[in-house]
PDB file of C-alpha atoms in Angstrom:
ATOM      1  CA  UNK A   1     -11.030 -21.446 -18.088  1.00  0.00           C
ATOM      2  CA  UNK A   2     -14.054 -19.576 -16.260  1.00  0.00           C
ATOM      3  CA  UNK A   3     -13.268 -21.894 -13.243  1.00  0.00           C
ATOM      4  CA  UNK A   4     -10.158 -20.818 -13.056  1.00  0.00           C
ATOM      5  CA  UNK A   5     -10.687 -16.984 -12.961  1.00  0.00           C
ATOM      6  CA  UNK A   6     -13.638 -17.770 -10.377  1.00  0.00           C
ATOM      7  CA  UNK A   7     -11.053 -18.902  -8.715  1.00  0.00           C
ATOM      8  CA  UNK A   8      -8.823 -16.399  -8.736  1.00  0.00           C
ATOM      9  CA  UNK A   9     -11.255 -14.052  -7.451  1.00  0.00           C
ATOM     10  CA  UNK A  10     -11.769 -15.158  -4.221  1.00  0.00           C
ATOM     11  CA  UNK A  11      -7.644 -15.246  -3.371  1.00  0.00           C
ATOM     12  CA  UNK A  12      -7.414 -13.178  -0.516  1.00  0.00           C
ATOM     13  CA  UNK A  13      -3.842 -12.474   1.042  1.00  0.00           C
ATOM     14  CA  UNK A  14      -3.105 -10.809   4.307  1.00  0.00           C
ATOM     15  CA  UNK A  15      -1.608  -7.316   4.164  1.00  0.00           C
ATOM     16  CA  UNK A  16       1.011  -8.377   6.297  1.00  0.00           C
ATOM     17  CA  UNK A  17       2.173 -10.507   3.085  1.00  0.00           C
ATOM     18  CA  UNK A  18       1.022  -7.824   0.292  1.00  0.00           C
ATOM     19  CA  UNK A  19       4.451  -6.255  -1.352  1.00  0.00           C
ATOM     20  CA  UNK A  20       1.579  -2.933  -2.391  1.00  0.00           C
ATOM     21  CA  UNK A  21      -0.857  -1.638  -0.279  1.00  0.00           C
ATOM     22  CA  UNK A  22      -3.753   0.827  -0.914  1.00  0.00           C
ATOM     23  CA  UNK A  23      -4.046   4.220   1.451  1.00  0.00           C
ATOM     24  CA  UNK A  24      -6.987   2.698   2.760  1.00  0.00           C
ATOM     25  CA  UNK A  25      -4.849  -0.630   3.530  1.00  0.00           C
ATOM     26  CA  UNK A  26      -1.559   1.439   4.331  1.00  0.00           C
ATOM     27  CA  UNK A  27      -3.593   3.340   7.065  1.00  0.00           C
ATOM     28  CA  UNK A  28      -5.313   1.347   8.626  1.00  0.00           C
ATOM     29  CA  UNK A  29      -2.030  -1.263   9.004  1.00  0.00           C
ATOM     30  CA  UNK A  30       0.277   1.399  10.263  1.00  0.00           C
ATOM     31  CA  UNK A  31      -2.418   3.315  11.973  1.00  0.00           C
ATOM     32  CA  UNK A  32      -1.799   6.524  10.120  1.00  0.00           C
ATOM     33  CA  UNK A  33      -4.933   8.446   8.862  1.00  0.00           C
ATOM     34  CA  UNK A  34      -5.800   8.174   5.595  1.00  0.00           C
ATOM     35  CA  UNK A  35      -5.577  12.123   4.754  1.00  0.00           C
ATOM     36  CA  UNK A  36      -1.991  11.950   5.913  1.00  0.00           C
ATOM     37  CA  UNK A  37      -1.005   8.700   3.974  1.00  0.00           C
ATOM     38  CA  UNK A  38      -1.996  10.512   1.030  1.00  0.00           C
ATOM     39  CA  UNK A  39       0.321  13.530   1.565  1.00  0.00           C
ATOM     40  CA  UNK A  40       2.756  11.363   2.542  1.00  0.00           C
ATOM     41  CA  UNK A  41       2.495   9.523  -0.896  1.00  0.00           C
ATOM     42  CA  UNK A  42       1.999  12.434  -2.744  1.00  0.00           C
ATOM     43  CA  UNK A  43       5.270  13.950  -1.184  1.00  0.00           C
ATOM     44  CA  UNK A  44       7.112  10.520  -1.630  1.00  0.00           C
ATOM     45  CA  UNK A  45       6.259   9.086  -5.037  1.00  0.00           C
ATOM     46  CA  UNK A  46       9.691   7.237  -6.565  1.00  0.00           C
ATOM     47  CA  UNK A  47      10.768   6.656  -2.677  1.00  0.00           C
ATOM     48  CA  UNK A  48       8.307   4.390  -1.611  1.00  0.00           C
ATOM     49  CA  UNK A  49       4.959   5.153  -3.155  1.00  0.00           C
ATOM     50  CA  UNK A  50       3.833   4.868  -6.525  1.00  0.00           C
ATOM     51  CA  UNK A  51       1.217   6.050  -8.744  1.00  0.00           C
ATOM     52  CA  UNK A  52      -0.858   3.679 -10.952  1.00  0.00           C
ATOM     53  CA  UNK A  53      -3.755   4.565 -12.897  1.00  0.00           C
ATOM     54  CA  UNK A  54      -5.354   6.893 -10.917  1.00  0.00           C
ATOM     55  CA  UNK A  55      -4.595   5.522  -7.421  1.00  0.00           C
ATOM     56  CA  UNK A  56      -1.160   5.604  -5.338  1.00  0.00           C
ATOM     57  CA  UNK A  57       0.215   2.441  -3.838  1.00  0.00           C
ATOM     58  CA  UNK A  58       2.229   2.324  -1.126  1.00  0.00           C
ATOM     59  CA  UNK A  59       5.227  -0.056  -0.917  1.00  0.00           C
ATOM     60  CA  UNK A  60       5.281  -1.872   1.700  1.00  0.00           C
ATOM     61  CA  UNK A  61       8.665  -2.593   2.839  1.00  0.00           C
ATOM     62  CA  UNK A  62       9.942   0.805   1.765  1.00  0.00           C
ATOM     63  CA  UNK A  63       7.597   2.578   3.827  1.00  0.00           C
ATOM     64  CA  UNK A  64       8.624   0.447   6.895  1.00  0.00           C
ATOM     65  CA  UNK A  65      11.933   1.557   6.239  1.00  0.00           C
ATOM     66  CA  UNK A  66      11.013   5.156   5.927  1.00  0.00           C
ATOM     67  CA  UNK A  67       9.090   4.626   9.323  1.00  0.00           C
ATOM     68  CA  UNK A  68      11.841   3.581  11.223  1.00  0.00           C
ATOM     69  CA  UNK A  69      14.310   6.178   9.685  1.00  0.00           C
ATOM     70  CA  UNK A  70      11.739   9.097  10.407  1.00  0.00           C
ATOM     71  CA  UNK A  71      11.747  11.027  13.712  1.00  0.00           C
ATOM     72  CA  UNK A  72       7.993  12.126  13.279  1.00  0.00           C
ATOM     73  CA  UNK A  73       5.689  11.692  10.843  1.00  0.00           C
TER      74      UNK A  73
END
């Protein structure tokens, strides 16, 4: 069983394949400052971010969506 959770540990998966990404990982994929994809989140939680625990995660393929719908961010 240990050798199995060892295991599981050292999965690592692009973030071009992630369905939920971090602010860190949201900003730095859609090259959006980190400041601003927390306001953005904050703004836009139930549309496509969402708040676990104490952290927000962005959604992916939502946020695409809202990036191609928006005029300026």
């Amino acid at each position: 069983m240990q050798e199995r959770n060892s295991e599981m540990e050292n999965v690592t998966m692009p973030v071009s394949e992630k369905y939920m990404l971090t602010i860190r990982e949201a900003s730095v994929y859609f090259n959006i400052g980190v400041k601003k994809m927390r306001r953005l989140a904050e703004d836009n939680t139930g549309r496509f971010a969402v708040f676990s625990g104490n952290r927000y995660l962005i959604i992916r393929a939502k946020f695409e969506k809202f990036v191609e719908e928006c005029s300026a961010l």
